[in-house]
Coordinates of C-alpha atoms in Angstrom, one line a residue:
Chain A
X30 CA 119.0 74.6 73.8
X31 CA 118.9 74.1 77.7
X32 CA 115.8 74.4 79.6
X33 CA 117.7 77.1 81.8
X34 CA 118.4 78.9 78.3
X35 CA 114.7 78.8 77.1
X36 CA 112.7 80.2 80.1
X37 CA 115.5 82.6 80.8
X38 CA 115.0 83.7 77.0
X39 CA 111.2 84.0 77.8
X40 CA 111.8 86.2 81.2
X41 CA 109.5 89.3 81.6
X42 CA 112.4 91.2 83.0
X43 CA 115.5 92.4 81.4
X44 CA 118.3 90.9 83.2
X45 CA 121.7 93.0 83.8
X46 CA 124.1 89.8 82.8
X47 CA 124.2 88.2 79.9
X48 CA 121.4 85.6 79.8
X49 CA 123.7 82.9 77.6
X50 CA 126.0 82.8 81.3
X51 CA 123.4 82.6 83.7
X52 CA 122.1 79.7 81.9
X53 CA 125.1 77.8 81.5
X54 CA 126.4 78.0 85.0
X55 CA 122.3 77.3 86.0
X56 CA 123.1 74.1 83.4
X57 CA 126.4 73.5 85.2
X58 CA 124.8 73.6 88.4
X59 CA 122.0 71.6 87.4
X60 CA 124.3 68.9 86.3
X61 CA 127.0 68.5 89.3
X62 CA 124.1 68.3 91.8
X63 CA 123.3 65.2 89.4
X64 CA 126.7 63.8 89.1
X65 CA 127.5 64.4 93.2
X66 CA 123.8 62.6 93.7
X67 CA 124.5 60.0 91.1
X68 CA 128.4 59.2 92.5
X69 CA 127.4 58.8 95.9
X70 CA 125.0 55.6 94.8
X71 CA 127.5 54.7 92.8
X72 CA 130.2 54.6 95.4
X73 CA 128.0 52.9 98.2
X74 CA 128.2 50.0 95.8
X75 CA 131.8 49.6 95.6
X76 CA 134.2 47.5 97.8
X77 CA 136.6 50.0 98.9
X78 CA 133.3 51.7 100.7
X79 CA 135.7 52.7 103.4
X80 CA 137.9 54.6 101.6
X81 CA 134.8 56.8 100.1
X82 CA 133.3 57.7 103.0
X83 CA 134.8 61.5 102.7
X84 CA 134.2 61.8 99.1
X85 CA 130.2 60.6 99.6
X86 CA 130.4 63.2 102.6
X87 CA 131.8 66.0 100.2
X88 CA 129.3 64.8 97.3
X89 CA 125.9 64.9 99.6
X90 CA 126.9 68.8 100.5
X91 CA 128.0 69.4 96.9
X92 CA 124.5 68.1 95.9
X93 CA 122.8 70.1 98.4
X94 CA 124.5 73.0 98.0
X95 CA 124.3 72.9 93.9
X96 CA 120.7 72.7 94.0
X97 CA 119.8 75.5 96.2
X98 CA 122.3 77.8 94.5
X99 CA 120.7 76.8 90.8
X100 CA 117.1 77.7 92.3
X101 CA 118.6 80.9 93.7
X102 CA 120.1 81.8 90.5
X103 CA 117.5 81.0 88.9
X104 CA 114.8 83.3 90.5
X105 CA 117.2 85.9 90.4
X106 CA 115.9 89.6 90.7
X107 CA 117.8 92.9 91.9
X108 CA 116.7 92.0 95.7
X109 CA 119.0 89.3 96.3
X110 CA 122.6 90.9 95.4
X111 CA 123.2 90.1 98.9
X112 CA 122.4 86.3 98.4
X113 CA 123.2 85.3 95.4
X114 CA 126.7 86.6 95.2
X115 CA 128.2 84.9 98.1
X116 CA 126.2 82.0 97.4
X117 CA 127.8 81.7 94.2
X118 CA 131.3 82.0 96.5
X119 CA 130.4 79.6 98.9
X120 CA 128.5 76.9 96.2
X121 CA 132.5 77.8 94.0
X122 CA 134.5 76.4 96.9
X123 CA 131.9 73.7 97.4
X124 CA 132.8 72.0 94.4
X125 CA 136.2 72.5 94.8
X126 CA 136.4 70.6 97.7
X127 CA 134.4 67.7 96.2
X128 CA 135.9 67.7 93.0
X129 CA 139.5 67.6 94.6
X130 CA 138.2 64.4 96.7
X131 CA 136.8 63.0 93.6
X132 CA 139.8 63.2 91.7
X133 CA 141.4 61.3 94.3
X134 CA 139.5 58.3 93.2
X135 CA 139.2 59.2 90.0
X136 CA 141.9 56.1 88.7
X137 CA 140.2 54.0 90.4
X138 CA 136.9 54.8 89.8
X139 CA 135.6 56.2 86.5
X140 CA 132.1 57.5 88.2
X141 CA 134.5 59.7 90.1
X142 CA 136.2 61.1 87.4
X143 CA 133.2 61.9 85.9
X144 CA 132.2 63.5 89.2
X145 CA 135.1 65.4 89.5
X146 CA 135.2 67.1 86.0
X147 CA 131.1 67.7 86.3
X148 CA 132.4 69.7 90.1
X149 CA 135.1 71.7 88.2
X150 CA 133.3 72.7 85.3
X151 CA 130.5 73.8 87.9
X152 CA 133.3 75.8 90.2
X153 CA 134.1 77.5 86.8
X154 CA 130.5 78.3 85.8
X155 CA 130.1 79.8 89.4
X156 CA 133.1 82.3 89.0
X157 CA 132.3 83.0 85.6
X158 CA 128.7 84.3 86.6
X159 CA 130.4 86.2 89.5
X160 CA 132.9 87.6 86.8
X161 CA 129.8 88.6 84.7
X162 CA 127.6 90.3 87.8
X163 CA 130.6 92.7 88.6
X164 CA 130.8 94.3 85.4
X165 CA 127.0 94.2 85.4
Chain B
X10 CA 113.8 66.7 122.4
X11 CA 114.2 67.4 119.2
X12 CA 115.2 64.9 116.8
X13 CA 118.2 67.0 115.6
X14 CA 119.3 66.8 119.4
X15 CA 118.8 62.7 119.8
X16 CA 120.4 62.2 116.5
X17 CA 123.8 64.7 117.6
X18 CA 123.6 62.6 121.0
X19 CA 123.6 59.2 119.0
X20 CA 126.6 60.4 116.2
X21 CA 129.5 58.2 116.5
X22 CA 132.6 61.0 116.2
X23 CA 132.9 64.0 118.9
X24 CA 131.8 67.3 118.1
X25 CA 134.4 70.2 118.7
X26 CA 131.5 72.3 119.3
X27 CA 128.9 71.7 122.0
X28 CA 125.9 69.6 120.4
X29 CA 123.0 71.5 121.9
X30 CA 124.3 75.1 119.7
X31 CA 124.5 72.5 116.7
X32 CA 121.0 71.2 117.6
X33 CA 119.2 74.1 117.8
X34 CA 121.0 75.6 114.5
X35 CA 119.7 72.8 112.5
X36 CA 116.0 73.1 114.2
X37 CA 116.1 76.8 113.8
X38 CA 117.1 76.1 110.2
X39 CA 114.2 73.7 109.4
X40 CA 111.4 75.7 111.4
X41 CA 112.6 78.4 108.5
X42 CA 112.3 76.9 106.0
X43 CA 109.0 75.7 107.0
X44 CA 108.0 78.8 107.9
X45 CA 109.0 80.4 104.5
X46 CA 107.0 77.6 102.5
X47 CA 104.3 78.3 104.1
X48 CA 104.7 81.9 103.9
X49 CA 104.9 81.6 100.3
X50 CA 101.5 79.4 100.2
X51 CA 99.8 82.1 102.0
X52 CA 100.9 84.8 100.4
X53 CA 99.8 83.4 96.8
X54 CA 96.1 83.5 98.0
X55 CA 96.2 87.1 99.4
X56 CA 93.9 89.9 98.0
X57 CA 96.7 92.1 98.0
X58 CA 99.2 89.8 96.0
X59 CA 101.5 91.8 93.8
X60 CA 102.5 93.6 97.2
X61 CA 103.8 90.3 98.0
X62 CA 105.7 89.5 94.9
X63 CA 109.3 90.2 96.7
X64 CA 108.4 89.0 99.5
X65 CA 107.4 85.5 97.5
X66 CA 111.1 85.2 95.8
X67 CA 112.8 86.4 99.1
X68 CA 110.8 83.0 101.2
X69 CA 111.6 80.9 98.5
X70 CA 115.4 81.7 98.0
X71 CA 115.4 81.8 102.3
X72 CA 113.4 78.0 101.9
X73 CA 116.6 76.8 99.3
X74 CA 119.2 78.1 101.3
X75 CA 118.1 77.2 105.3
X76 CA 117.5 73.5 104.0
X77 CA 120.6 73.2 102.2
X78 CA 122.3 75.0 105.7
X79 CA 120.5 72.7 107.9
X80 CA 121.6 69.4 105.7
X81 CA 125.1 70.5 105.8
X82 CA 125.6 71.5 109.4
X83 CA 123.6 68.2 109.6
X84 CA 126.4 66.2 107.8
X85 CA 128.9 68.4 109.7
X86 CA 132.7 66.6 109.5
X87 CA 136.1 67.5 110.0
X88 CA 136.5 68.2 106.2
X89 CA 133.7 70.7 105.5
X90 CA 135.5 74.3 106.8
X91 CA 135.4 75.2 103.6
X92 CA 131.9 75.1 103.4
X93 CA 129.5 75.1 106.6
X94 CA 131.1 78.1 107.6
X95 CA 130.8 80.3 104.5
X96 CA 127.4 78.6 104.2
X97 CA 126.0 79.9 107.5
X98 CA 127.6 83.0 107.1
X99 CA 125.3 83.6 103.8
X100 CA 122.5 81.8 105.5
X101 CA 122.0 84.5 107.7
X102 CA 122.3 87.4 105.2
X103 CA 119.8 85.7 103.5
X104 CA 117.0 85.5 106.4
X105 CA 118.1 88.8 107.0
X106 CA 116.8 89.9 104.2
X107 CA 113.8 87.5 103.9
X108 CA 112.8 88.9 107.5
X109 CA 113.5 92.5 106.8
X110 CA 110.8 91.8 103.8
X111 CA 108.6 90.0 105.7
X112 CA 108.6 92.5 108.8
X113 CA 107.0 95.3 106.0
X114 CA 104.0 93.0 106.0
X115 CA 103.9 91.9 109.4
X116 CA 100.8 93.8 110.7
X117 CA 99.0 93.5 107.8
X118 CA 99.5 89.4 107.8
X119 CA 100.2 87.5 110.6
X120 CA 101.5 84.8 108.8
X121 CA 104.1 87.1 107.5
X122 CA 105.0 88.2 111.0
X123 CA 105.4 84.5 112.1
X124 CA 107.8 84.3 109.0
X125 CA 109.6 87.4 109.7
X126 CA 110.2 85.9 113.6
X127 CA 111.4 82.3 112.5
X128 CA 114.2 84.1 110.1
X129 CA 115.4 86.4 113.0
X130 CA 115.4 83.3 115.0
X131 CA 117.6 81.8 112.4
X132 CA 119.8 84.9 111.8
X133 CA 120.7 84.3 115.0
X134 CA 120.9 81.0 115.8
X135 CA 123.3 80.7 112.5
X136 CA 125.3 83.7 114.4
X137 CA 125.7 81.3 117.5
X138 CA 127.0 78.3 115.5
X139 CA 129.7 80.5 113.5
X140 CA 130.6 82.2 116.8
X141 CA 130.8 78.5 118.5
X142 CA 132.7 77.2 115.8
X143 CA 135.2 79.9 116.0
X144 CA 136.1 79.5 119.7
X145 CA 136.5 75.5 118.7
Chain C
X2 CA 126.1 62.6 76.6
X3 CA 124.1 63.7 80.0
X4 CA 125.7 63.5 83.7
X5 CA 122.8 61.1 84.4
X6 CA 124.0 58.2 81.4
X7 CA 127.6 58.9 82.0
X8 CA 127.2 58.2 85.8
X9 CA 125.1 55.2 85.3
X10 CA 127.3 53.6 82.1
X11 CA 129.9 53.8 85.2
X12 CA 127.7 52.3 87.7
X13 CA 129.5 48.8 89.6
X14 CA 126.1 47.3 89.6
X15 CA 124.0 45.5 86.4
X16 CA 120.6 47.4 86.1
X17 CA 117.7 45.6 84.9
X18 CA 116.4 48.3 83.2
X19 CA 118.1 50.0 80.1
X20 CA 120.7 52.4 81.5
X21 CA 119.5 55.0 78.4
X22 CA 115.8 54.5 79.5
X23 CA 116.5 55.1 82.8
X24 CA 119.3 58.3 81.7
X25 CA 116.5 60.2 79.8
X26 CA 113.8 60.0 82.5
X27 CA 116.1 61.6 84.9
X28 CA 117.1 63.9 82.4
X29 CA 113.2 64.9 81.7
X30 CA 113.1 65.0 85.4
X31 CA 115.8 67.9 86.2
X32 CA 114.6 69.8 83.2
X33 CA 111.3 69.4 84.4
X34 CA 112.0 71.2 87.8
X35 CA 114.1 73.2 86.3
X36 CA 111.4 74.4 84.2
X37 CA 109.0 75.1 86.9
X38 CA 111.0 76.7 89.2
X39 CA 111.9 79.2 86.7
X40 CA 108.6 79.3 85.7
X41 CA 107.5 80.6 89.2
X42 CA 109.9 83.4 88.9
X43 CA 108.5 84.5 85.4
X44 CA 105.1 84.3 86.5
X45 CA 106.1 86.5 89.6
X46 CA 106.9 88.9 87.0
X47 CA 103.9 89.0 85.1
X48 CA 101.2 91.8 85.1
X49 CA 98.2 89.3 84.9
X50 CA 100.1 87.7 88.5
X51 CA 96.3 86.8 90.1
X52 CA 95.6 84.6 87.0
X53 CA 98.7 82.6 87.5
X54 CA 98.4 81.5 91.0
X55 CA 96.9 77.8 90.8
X56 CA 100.2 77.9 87.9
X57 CA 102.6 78.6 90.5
X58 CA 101.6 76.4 93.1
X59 CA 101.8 73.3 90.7
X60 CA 104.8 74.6 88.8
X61 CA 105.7 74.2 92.9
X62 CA 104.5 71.0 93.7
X63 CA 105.7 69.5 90.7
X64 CA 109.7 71.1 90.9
X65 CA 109.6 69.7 94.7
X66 CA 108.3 66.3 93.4
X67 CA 110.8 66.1 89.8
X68 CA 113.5 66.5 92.3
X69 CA 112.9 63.7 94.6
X70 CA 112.1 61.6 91.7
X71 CA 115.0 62.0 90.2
X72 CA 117.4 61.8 93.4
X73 CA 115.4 58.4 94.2
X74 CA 115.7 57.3 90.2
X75 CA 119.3 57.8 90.3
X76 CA 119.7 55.7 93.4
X77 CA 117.7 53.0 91.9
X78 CA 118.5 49.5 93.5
X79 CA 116.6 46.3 94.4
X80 CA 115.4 47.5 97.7
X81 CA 113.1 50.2 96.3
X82 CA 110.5 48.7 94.5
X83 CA 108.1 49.6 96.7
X84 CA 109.5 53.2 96.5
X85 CA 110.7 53.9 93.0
X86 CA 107.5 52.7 91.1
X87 CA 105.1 54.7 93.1
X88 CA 106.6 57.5 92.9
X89 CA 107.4 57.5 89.3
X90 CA 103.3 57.1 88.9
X91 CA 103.0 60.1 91.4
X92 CA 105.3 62.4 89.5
X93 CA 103.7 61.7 86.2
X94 CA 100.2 62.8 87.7
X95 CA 102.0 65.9 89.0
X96 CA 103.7 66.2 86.0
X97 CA 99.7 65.9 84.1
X98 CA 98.4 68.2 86.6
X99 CA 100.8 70.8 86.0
X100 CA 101.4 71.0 82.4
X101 CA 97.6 71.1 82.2
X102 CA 97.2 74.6 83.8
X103 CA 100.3 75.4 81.8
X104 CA 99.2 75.0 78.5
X105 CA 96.4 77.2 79.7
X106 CA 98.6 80.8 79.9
X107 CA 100.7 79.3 76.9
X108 CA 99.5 81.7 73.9
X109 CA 99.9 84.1 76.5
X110 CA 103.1 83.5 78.2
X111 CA 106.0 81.8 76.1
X112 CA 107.7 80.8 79.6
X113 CA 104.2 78.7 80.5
X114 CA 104.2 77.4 76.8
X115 CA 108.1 76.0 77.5
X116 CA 107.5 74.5 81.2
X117 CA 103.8 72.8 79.8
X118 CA 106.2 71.0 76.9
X119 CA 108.5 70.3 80.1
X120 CA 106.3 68.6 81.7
X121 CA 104.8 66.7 78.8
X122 CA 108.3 65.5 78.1
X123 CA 108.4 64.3 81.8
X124 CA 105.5 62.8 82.3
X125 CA 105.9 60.5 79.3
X126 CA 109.5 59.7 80.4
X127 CA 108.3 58.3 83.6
X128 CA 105.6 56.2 82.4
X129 CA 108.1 54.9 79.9
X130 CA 110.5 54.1 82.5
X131 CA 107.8 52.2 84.6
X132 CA 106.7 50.1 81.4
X133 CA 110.7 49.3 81.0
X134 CA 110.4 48.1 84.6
X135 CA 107.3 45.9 84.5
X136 CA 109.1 43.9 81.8
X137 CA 112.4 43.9 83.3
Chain D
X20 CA 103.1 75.2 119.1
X21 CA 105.4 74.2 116.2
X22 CA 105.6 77.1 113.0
X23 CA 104.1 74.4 110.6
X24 CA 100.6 74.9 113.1
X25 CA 101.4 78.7 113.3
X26 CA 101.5 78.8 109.7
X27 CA 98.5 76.9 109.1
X28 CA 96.7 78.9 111.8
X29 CA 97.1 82.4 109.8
X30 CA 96.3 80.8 106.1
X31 CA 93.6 83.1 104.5
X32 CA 91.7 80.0 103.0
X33 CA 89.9 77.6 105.1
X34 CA 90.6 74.3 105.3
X35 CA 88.6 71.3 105.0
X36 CA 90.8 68.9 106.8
X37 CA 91.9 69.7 110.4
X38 CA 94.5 72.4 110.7
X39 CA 95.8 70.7 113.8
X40 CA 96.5 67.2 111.8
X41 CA 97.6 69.1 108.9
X42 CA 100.1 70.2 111.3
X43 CA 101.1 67.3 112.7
X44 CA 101.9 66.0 109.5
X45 CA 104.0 68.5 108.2
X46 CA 106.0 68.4 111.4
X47 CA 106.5 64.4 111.3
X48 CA 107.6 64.6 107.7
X49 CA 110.1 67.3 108.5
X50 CA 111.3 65.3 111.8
X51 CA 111.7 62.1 109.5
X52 CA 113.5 63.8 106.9
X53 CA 115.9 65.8 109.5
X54 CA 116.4 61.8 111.6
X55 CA 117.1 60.4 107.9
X56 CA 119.3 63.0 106.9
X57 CA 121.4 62.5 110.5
X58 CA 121.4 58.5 110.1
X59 CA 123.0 58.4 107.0
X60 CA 125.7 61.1 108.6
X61 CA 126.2 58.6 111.5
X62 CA 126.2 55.7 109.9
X63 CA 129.3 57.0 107.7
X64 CA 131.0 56.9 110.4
X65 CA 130.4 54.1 112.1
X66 CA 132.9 50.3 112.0
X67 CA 130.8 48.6 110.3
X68 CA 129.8 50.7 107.1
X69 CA 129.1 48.0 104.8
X70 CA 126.3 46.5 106.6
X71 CA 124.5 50.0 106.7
X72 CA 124.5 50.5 103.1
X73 CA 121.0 49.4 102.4
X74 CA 119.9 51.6 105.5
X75 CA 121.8 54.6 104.3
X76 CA 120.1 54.4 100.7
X77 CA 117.1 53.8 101.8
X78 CA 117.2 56.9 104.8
X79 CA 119.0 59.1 101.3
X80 CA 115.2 58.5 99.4
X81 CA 113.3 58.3 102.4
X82 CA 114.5 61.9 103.2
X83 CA 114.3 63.2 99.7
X84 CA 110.6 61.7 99.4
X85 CA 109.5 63.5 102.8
X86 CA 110.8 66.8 102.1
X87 CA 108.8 66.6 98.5
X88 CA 105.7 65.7 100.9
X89 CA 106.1 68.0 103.3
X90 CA 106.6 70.9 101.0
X91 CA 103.6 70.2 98.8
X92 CA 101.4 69.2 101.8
X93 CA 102.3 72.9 103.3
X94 CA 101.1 74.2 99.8
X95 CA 97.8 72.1 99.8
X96 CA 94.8 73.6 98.0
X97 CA 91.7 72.5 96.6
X98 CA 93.9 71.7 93.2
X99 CA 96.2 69.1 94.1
X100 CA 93.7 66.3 94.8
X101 CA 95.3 64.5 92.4
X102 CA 98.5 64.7 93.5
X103 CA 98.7 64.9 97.7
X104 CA 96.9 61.8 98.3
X105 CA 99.1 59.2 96.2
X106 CA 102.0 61.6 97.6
X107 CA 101.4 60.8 101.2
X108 CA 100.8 57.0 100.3
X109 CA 104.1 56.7 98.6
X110 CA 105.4 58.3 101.7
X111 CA 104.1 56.0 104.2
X112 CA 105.7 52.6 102.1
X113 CA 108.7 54.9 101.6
X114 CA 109.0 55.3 105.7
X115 CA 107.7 52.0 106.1
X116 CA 110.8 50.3 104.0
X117 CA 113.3 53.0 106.2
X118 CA 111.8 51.7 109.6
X119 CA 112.4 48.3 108.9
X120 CA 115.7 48.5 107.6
X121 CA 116.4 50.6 110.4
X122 CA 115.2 48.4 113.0
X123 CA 117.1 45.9 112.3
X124 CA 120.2 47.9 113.7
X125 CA 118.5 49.4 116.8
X126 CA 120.4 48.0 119.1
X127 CA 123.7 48.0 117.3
X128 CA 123.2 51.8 117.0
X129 CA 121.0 54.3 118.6
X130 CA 121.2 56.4 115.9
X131 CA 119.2 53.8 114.0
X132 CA 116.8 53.3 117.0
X133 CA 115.8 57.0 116.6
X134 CA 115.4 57.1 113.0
X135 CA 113.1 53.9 113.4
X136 CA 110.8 56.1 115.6
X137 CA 110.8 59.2 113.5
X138 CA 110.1 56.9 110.2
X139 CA 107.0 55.1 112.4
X140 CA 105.6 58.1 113.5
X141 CA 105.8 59.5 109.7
X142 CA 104.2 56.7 108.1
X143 CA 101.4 56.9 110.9
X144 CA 100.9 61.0 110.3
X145 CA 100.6 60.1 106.4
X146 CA 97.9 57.6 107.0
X147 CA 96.1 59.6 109.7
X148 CA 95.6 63.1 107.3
X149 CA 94.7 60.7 104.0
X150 CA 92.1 59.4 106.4
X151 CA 90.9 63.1 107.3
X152 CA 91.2 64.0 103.7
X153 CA 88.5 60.9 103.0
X154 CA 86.0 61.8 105.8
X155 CA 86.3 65.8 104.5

């Protein structure tokens, strides 16, 4: 079991979604901001370094954007519907972009294809948990 | 000068939208999120903490979100629409709401009402940048 | 398998240091923060709040450090010697620090109990990493 | 007068070091992180990429490692002896390492030339507060 899952299973507060989906797009989130960090080193070490320059690009804001989004989410308390939400949009389309750039490369480069599928699965964690806080 | 400035001055591409908006976006982002670090510090060693419990979680999502902003805008390429758009657009909800909070305490804590003033600022200064990029 | 081993078994450069060494300390390290940042928000939540400060300002410190740990682990290369072993040092002591004051609220608070094994975990995974580099 | 000094000047606990270098410390690590950020942006865009690599990994950690700094040395209290001392000496070697790799394309690139200066001034504000921390 995830850390996300644990502490959100130890929470003071009863939460209005299902705890077993918050965790696992907080786990999702958790793990492309890895990948997207991870598959920029790895592309700064390859010899078509000119042809990755928009997918490191992509992967730095992916990374960023992950992160803050996985905090957010997980701090979550009924004050932020107006953050968290659009956040969730905007972190959705994100890694979209970044996973359509990685799947470019992703023949080529197996770190990228592992990037990519990590920024999918994230994209459908995100509009999962949006899913989830509308019928809450 | 702020570094933000020098660096936009020193970028190799041209910028569709004037550098000095895009400067003082990303230095209004960072002075936020520096403000709402702090804000959280200070708060946690208030007598009168559990009144400051939202206010904690609001400065600490508004700290996530401004530095993630700030790196993207940073970063800022033709490719990224998508993203530093939508992303500023949430940005300012969120120091909306983290100003809004932080105004309630304002005249009991001054460190709170320095807060609450460097999210405005950055309400707004996200505002410019959106409306800037839209006339681009 | 983790994000952080597949992106490293696809790395284009040899490491010195075992790629599953390496893979479970940046693992431990993004549980780690995870850990702490949630448990900030659970402590925020908690009646007996004014016993838990010095808790949330390492649970703090010590998420903020995890993070750039593991970014800087992940991007491990011969230039960062002077960098990478430092700093694992640094985030073990955090890591000491914080699950210290943990384990104190643990009988009370099953979310502190979690983050102090966190941070056991991580701690031990960064010295083990910097004994895997001294013989590398 | 910056919002890291504001900040500090409204804290409810009383520092032993000078607010004023505690200040000028934060706002150095924050500049160095923000110039880091924007070199690696630039150089991604410049002809000749592949010589910048090692400057734009080392500007990636040098970036991650100051935000981590600057965040914990906002939060500094009596309890994290342990920890913001070795912090703010890894962060001088890690600006120290991003200076000289940046130096040696100052006068290829501006960009560089600036990021230099921000990663001097950095390693200087970290050794000038560890020296106020001994005398307090």
């Amino acid at each position: 079991m995830s850390y996300a899952r644990q502490m959100l299973d130890s929470y003071p507060l009863t939460f209005k979604v299902d705890a077993s989906v918050v965790a696992a797009t907080i786990d999702a989130l958790k793990d492309c901001a890895q990948a997207c960090t991870a598959d920029v080193a790895d592309d700064l070490s390859e010899r078509d370094l000119t042809e990755l320059v928009k997918c490191i690009r992509l992967c730095l804001d992916c990374a960023d954007v992950c992160a803050a989004t996985a905090a957010v989410t997980t701090r979550q308390t009924e004050y932020d519907g107006n953050v968290t939400r659009p956040l969730l949009e905007v972190c959705a389309a994100t890694c979209k972009s970044c996973s359509d750039e990685c799947e470019r490369h992703a023949q080529m480069h197996e770190h990228c294809r592992v990037c990519a599928e990590a920024c999918r699965r994230c994209e459908r964690a995100c509009r999962e948990l949006m899913a989830a806080m509308k019928e809450a």
